[in-house]
Short mmCIF file of the C-alpha atoms (twelve columns), coordinates in Angstrom:
data_MODEL
# 
_entry.id   MODEL 
# 
loop_
_atom_site.group_PDB 
_atom_site.id 
_atom_site.type_symbol 
_atom_site.label_atom_id 
_atom_site.label_alt_id 
_atom_site.label_comp_id 
_atom_site.label_asym_id 
_atom_site.label_seq_id 
_atom_site.Cartn_x 
_atom_site.Cartn_y 
_atom_site.Cartn_z 
_atom_site.pdbx_PDB_model_num 
ATOM 1   C CA . MET A 1   0.000  0.000   0.000  1 
ATOM 2   C CA . LYS A 2   1.001  3.602   -0.484 1 
ATOM 3   C CA . PRO A 3   2.619  5.418   2.430  1 
ATOM 4   C CA . VAL A 4   0.470  7.780   4.370  1 
ATOM 5   C CA . GLU A 5   0.936  11.396  3.179  1 
ATOM 6   C CA . GLN A 6   2.533  13.857  5.603  1 
ATOM 7   C CA . PRO A 7   0.144  16.395  7.125  1 
ATOM 8   C CA . LEU A 8   0.089  20.013  5.930  1 
ATOM 9   C CA . TYR A 9   0.915  21.401  9.387  1 
ATOM 10  C CA . PRO A 10  4.737  21.430  8.968  1 
ATOM 11  C CA . LYS A 11  4.437  23.326  5.662  1 
ATOM 12  C CA . LEU A 12  2.008  25.862  7.060  1 
ATOM 13  C CA . SER A 13  4.089  26.244  10.200 1 
ATOM 14  C CA . SER A 14  7.186  26.967  8.090  1 
ATOM 15  C CA . ILE A 15  5.296  29.626  6.113  1 
ATOM 16  C CA . TYR A 16  3.969  31.220  9.287  1 
ATOM 17  C CA . ASN A 17  7.464  31.267  10.775 1 
ATOM 18  C CA . LYS A 18  8.880  32.979  7.702  1 
ATOM 19  C CA . ILE A 19  6.100  35.565  7.715  1 
ATOM 20  C CA . LEU A 20  6.630  36.172  11.423 1 
ATOM 21  C CA . GLN A 21  10.377 36.550  10.929 1 
ATOM 22  C CA . LEU A 22  9.830  38.957  8.041  1 
ATOM 23  C CA . VAL A 23  7.387  41.101  10.023 1 
ATOM 24  C CA . SER A 24  9.704  41.085  13.046 1 
ATOM 25  C CA . ALA A 25  12.645 42.140  10.872 1 
ATOM 26  C CA . ILE A 26  10.644 44.993  9.338  1 
ATOM 27  C CA . LEU A 27  9.499  46.214  12.757 1 
ATOM 28  C CA . LEU A 28  13.062 46.099  14.096 1 
ATOM 29  C CA . ILE A 29  14.362 48.010  11.072 1 
ATOM 30  C CA . VAL A 30  11.655 50.657  11.496 1 
ATOM 31  C CA . LEU A 31  12.435 50.927  15.214 1 
ATOM 32  C CA . MET A 32  16.179 51.269  14.613 1 
ATOM 33  C CA . MET A 33  15.664 53.849  11.860 1 
ATOM 34  C CA . SER A 34  13.346 55.833  14.134 1 
ATOM 35  C CA . ILE A 35  15.961 55.828  16.887 1 
ATOM 36  C CA . TRP A 36  18.625 56.872  14.397 1 
ATOM 37  C CA . VAL A 37  16.545 59.735  12.976 1 
ATOM 38  C CA . SER A 38  15.628 60.887  16.491 1 
ATOM 39  C CA . ASN A 39  19.301 60.846  17.460 1 
ATOM 40  C CA . VAL A 40  20.261 62.875  14.378 1 
ATOM 41  C CA . GLU A 41  17.569 65.476  15.091 1 
ATOM 42  C CA . LYS A 42  18.621 65.696  18.751 1 
ATOM 43  C CA . SER A 43  22.260 66.190  17.764 1 
ATOM 44  C CA . GLN A 44  21.341 68.941  15.291 1 
ATOM 45  C CA . GLN A 45  19.208 70.640  17.945 1 
ATOM 46  C CA . THR A 46  22.081 70.477  20.444 1 
ATOM 47  C CA . ILE A 47  24.454 72.036  17.907 1 
ATOM 48  C CA . ALA A 48  21.944 74.798  17.115 1 
ATOM 49  C CA . GLU A 49  21.431 75.562  20.812 1 
ATOM 50  C CA . HIS A 50  25.179 75.644  21.406 1 
ATOM 51  C CA . PHE A 51  25.651 78.076  18.528 1 
ATOM 52  C CA . ALA A 52  22.827 80.354  19.686 1 
ATOM 53  C CA . ASP A 53  23.988 80.380  23.321 1 
ATOM 54  C CA . THR A 54  27.615 81.082  22.420 1 
ATOM 55  C CA . ALA A 55  26.636 83.828  19.992 1 
ATOM 56  C CA . ARG A 56  24.282 85.532  22.467 1 
ATOM 57  C CA . ASN A 57  26.866 85.368  25.256 1 
ATOM 58  C CA . TYR A 58  29.509 86.917  23.024 1 
ATOM 59  C CA . LEU A 59  27.042 89.582  21.910 1 
ATOM 60  C CA . LYS A 60  26.152 90.449  25.522 1 
ATOM 61  C CA . GLN A 61  29.837 90.603  26.437 1 
ATOM 62  C CA . THR A 62  30.506 93.003  23.577 1 
ATOM 63  C CA . ILE A 63  27.484 95.113  24.492 1 
ATOM 64  C CA . VAL A 64  28.664 95.456  28.090 1 
ATOM 65  C CA . GLY A 65  32.075 96.640  26.925 1 
ATOM 66  C CA . THR A 66  30.547 99.049  24.421 1 
ATOM 67  C CA . ALA A 67  28.191 100.481 27.029 1 
ATOM 68  C CA . VAL A 68  31.071 101.064 29.432 1 
ATOM 69  C CA . ILE A 69  33.063 102.880 26.755 1 
ATOM 70  C CA . LEU A 70  30.066 105.026 25.785 1 
ATOM 71  C CA . ASP A 71  29.544 105.973 29.435 1 
ATOM 72  C CA . ASP A 72  33.221 106.820 29.934 1 
ATOM 73  C CA . LEU A 73  33.450 109.044 26.877 1 
ATOM 74  C CA . GLU A 74  33.426 112.683 27.848 1 
ATOM 75  C CA . PRO A 75  30.706 114.821 26.276 1 
ATOM 76  C CA . SER A 76  33.306 117.407 25.311 1 
ATOM 77  C CA . MET A 77  35.241 114.870 23.226 1 
ATOM 78  C CA . ASN A 78  34.916 115.452 19.499 1 
ATOM 79  C CA . ARG A 79  33.213 112.950 17.254 1 
ATOM 80  C CA . LYS A 80  36.394 111.751 15.564 1 
ATOM 81  C CA . SER A 81  38.056 110.860 18.870 1 
ATOM 82  C CA . ARG A 82  34.946 109.052 20.107 1 
ATOM 83  C CA . GLN A 83  34.760 106.999 16.944 1 
ATOM 84  C CA . ALA A 84  38.470 106.142 17.160 1 
ATOM 85  C CA . ILE A 85  38.051 104.695 20.662 1 
ATOM 86  C CA . LEU A 86  34.956 102.731 19.663 1 
ATOM 87  C CA . GLN A 87  36.652 101.562 16.473 1 
ATOM 88  C CA . GLN A 88  39.590 100.175 18.418 1 
ATOM 89  C CA . TYR A 89  37.316 98.217  20.753 1 
ATOM 90  C CA . ILE A 90  35.096 96.889  17.946 1 
ATOM 91  C CA . ASN A 91  38.117 95.774  15.918 1 
ATOM 92  C CA . GLY A 92  39.480 93.940  18.953 1 
ATOM 93  C CA . MET A 93  36.203 92.065  19.509 1 
ATOM 94  C CA . ALA A 94  36.002 91.198  15.805 1 
ATOM 95  C CA . LYS A 95  39.370 89.414  15.809 1 
ATOM 96  C CA . THR A 96  37.753 86.203  17.061 1 
ATOM 97  C CA . ASN A 97  37.794 83.691  14.218 1 
ATOM 98  C CA . PHE A 98  34.050 82.956  14.297 1 
ATOM 99  C CA . VAL A 99  33.061 86.640  14.183 1 
ATOM 100 C CA . ARG A 100 32.412 87.817  10.625 1 
ATOM 101 C CA . ASP A 101 31.871 91.503  11.407 1 
ATOM 102 C CA . ILE A 102 30.511 93.919  13.994 1 
ATOM 103 C CA . HIS A 103 28.382 97.011  13.392 1 
ATOM 104 C CA . LEU A 104 27.526 99.663  15.966 1 
ATOM 105 C CA . TYR A 105 24.522 101.931 15.397 1 
ATOM 106 C CA . ASP A 106 23.275 104.920 17.337 1 
ATOM 107 C CA . ALA A 107 19.819 105.170 18.890 1 
ATOM 108 C CA . LYS A 108 18.339 106.302 15.563 1 
ATOM 109 C CA . GLY A 109 19.781 103.362 13.662 1 
ATOM 110 C CA . ARG A 110 22.596 105.253 11.939 1 
ATOM 111 C CA . LEU A 111 25.887 103.430 11.525 1 
ATOM 112 C CA . MET A 112 28.559 104.720 13.884 1 
ATOM 113 C CA . VAL A 113 31.374 102.189 13.657 1 
ATOM 114 C CA . SER A 114 31.952 98.931  11.799 1 
ATOM 115 C CA . SER A 115 34.766 96.453  12.199 1 
ATOM 116 C CA . GLU A 116 37.597 96.296  9.718  1 
ATOM 117 C CA . HIS A 117 37.412 93.938  6.719  1 
ATOM 118 C CA . SER A 118 33.606 94.184  6.592  1 
ATOM 119 C CA . ASP A 119 32.880 93.198  3.011  1 
ATOM 120 C CA . SER A 120 29.810 93.971  0.944  1 
ATOM 121 C CA . THR A 121 27.947 90.848  2.111  1 
ATOM 122 C CA . ALA A 122 27.847 92.230  5.642  1 
ATOM 123 C CA . MET A 123 26.946 95.862  4.953  1 
ATOM 124 C CA . SER A 124 23.233 95.218  5.099  1 
ATOM 125 C CA . VAL A 125 20.866 92.517  6.270  1 
ATOM 126 C CA . SER A 126 19.110 92.528  2.873  1 
ATOM 127 C CA . LYS A 127 22.345 91.568  1.134  1 
ATOM 128 C CA . LEU A 128 23.052 88.928  3.744  1 
ATOM 129 C CA . PHE A 129 19.675 87.277  3.110  1 
ATOM 130 C CA . GLY A 130 19.923 87.792  -0.651 1 
ATOM 131 C CA . VAL A 131 16.862 90.055  -0.937 1 
ATOM 132 C CA . ASP A 132 18.567 93.268  -1.982 1 
ATOM 133 C CA . PRO A 133 16.702 94.533  -5.103 1 
ATOM 134 C CA . VAL A 134 19.787 96.366  -6.405 1 
ATOM 135 C CA . HIS A 135 22.662 94.013  -5.657 1 
ATOM 136 C CA . LYS A 136 21.675 90.450  -6.466 1 
ATOM 137 C CA . THR A 137 23.470 88.190  -3.976 1 
ATOM 138 C CA . LEU A 138 23.027 84.657  -2.729 1 
ATOM 139 C CA . ASP A 139 21.358 83.912  0.593  1 
ATOM 140 C CA . LYS A 140 24.208 83.454  3.071  1 
ATOM 141 C CA . SER A 141 22.120 83.681  6.238  1 
ATOM 142 C CA . LYS A 142 22.762 80.023  7.105  1 
ATOM 143 C CA . GLN A 143 26.506 80.514  6.869  1 
ATOM 144 C CA . PHE A 144 26.686 84.016  8.339  1 
ATOM 145 C CA . VAL A 145 24.107 84.518  11.098 1 
ATOM 146 C CA . PRO A 146 23.470 88.055  12.435 1 
ATOM 147 C CA . PHE A 147 22.525 88.761  16.057 1 
ATOM 148 C CA . ILE A 148 21.218 92.231  16.980 1 
ATOM 149 C CA . GLU A 149 20.524 93.674  20.409 1 
ATOM 150 C CA . GLU A 150 19.912 97.055  22.001 1 
ATOM 151 C CA . ILE A 151 22.504 98.904  24.049 1 
ATOM 152 C CA . ARG A 152 20.797 100.363 27.106 1 
ATOM 153 C CA . HIS A 153 22.050 102.191 30.166 1 
ATOM 154 C CA . ASN A 154 19.109 104.020 31.736 1 
ATOM 155 C CA . LYS A 155 18.067 104.783 28.173 1 
ATOM 156 C CA . LEU A 156 18.528 103.469 24.649 1 
ATOM 157 C CA . THR A 157 21.983 104.460 23.411 1 
ATOM 158 C CA . GLY A 158 22.309 102.326 20.293 1 
ATOM 159 C CA . TYR A 159 22.277 98.917  18.669 1 
ATOM 160 C CA . LEU A 160 24.959 96.318  18.125 1 
ATOM 161 C CA . ARG A 161 24.944 93.743  15.335 1 
ATOM 162 C CA . ILE A 162 27.424 90.889  15.238 1 
ATOM 163 C CA . THR A 163 27.485 88.457  12.340 1 
ATOM 164 C CA . PHE A 164 28.853 85.048  13.245 1 
ATOM 165 C CA . GLU A 165 30.273 82.462  10.862 1 
ATOM 166 C CA . ARG A 166 28.345 79.406  11.954 1 
ATOM 167 C CA . SER A 167 30.623 76.744  10.457 1 
ATOM 168 C CA . LEU A 168 33.639 77.958  12.453 1 
ATOM 169 C CA . LEU A 169 31.708 78.122  15.708 1 
ATOM 170 C CA . VAL A 170 30.270 74.582  15.544 1 
ATOM 171 C CA . ALA A 171 32.964 72.840  13.475 1 
ATOM 172 C CA . SER A 172 34.151 70.549  16.284 1 
ATOM 173 C CA . LEU A 173 30.611 69.586  17.317 1 
ATOM 174 C CA . GLU A 174 29.574 68.790  13.747 1 
ATOM 175 C CA . GLN A 175 32.681 66.677  13.228 1 
ATOM 176 C CA . ASP A 176 31.932 64.686  16.386 1 
ATOM 177 C CA . ASN A 177 28.335 64.298  15.240 1 
ATOM 178 C CA . GLN A 178 29.402 62.949  11.839 1 
ATOM 179 C CA . GLU A 179 31.772 60.455  13.461 1 
ATOM 180 C CA . ARG A 180 28.994 59.327  15.811 1 
ATOM 181 C CA . GLN A 181 26.560 58.859  12.937 1 
ATOM 182 C CA . ALA A 182 29.145 56.835  11.020 1 
ATOM 183 C CA . ILE A 183 29.478 54.521  14.037 1 
ATOM 184 C CA . TYR A 184 25.678 54.178  14.259 1 
ATOM 185 C CA . ARG A 185 25.465 53.292  10.567 1 
ATOM 186 C CA . GLY A 186 28.149 50.649  11.021 1 
ATOM 187 C CA . LEU A 187 26.306 49.184  13.999 1 
ATOM 188 C CA . LEU A 188 23.082 49.051  11.975 1 
ATOM 189 C CA . ILE A 189 24.807 47.151  9.191  1 
ATOM 190 C CA . ILE A 190 26.410 44.730  11.652 1 
ATOM 191 C CA . ALA A 191 23.073 44.200  13.412 1 
ATOM 192 C CA . GLY A 192 21.411 43.446  10.066 1 
ATOM 193 C CA . LEU A 193 24.098 40.910  9.125  1 
ATOM 194 C CA . VAL A 194 23.901 39.237  12.537 1 
ATOM 195 C CA . GLY A 195 20.104 39.004  12.249 1 
ATOM 196 C CA . PHE A 196 20.396 37.535  8.746  1 
ATOM 197 C CA . PHE A 197 22.853 34.824  9.763  1 
ATOM 198 C CA . LEU A 198 20.911 34.019  12.925 1 
ATOM 199 C CA . THR A 199 17.727 33.624  10.889 1 
ATOM 200 C CA . ARG A 200 19.428 31.244  8.472  1 
ATOM 201 C CA . GLY A 201 20.845 29.248  11.357 1 
ATOM 202 C CA . LEU A 202 17.469 28.967  13.074 1 
ATOM 203 C CA . ASN A 203 15.830 27.901  9.800  1 
ATOM 204 C CA . ARG A 204 18.375 25.117  9.352  1 
ATOM 205 C CA . PHE A 205 17.951 24.037  12.951 1 
ATOM 206 C CA . SER A 206 14.161 23.973  12.528 1 
ATOM 207 C CA . ARG A 207 14.331 21.887  9.363  1 
ATOM 208 C CA . GLN A 208 16.794 19.416  10.812 1 
ATOM 209 C CA . GLY A 209 15.051 19.153  14.154 1 
ATOM 210 C CA . PHE A 210 11.599 18.269  12.791 1 
ATOM 211 C CA . ARG A 211 11.015 15.046  10.985 1 
ATOM 212 C CA . ALA A 212 7.469  14.067  10.117 1 
ATOM 213 C CA . PRO A 213 6.901  10.410  10.812 1 
ATOM 214 C CA . THR A 214 6.175  8.156   7.867  1 
ATOM 215 C CA . THR A 215 4.126  5.033   8.289  1 
ATOM 216 C CA . THR A 216 3.713  2.217   5.879  1 
ATOM 217 C CA . ALA A 217 0.920  -0.258  5.919  1 
ATOM 218 C CA . ASN A 218 1.668  -3.936  6.362  1 
ATOM 219 C CA . PRO A 219 0.997  -5.934  3.279  1 
# 
């Protein structure tokens, strides 16, 4: 007589296992990608906060020094001498490598002093953002970021604008971030390879460990 056919359960079980493994792999990949994206966004936010805090602190420091100089200037001093003293201080504060330029305005918004080597891209905010209708320039606001604040001592005495070169201020943090992301990508690839080989090993173990019994009828 013919041998009894094997039941369909082992075949269906194998299909279900493969589907379950595939779904589990997809969920793990989605989870790992979500963690990676969240980590990248958090790192970018940390870099942005560091840049903003450093820039504001430097701006406040410069404002304090400018306010002290303005208070110490004698009213009888002529305009040229006052500007020379302010020019010397502004040039000194602009020597920091991440400072693009510094502009000092009076209470009415008129330019009093600007740091040396201030090129045409820093003469106006419209040129910096590339919206000047006369001089067509590219938008450099992401590379050169201006910070403006009032100078007050009992009353408004002027405004100070410092343009920072962002890449120089956050260069070390961005380099560390790129190295970290490269490590994460390597770990993701290694995790995927490990999961692949483990899945193949478990499949072989499952196939070798299960043997459907075969029965033959006595003649």
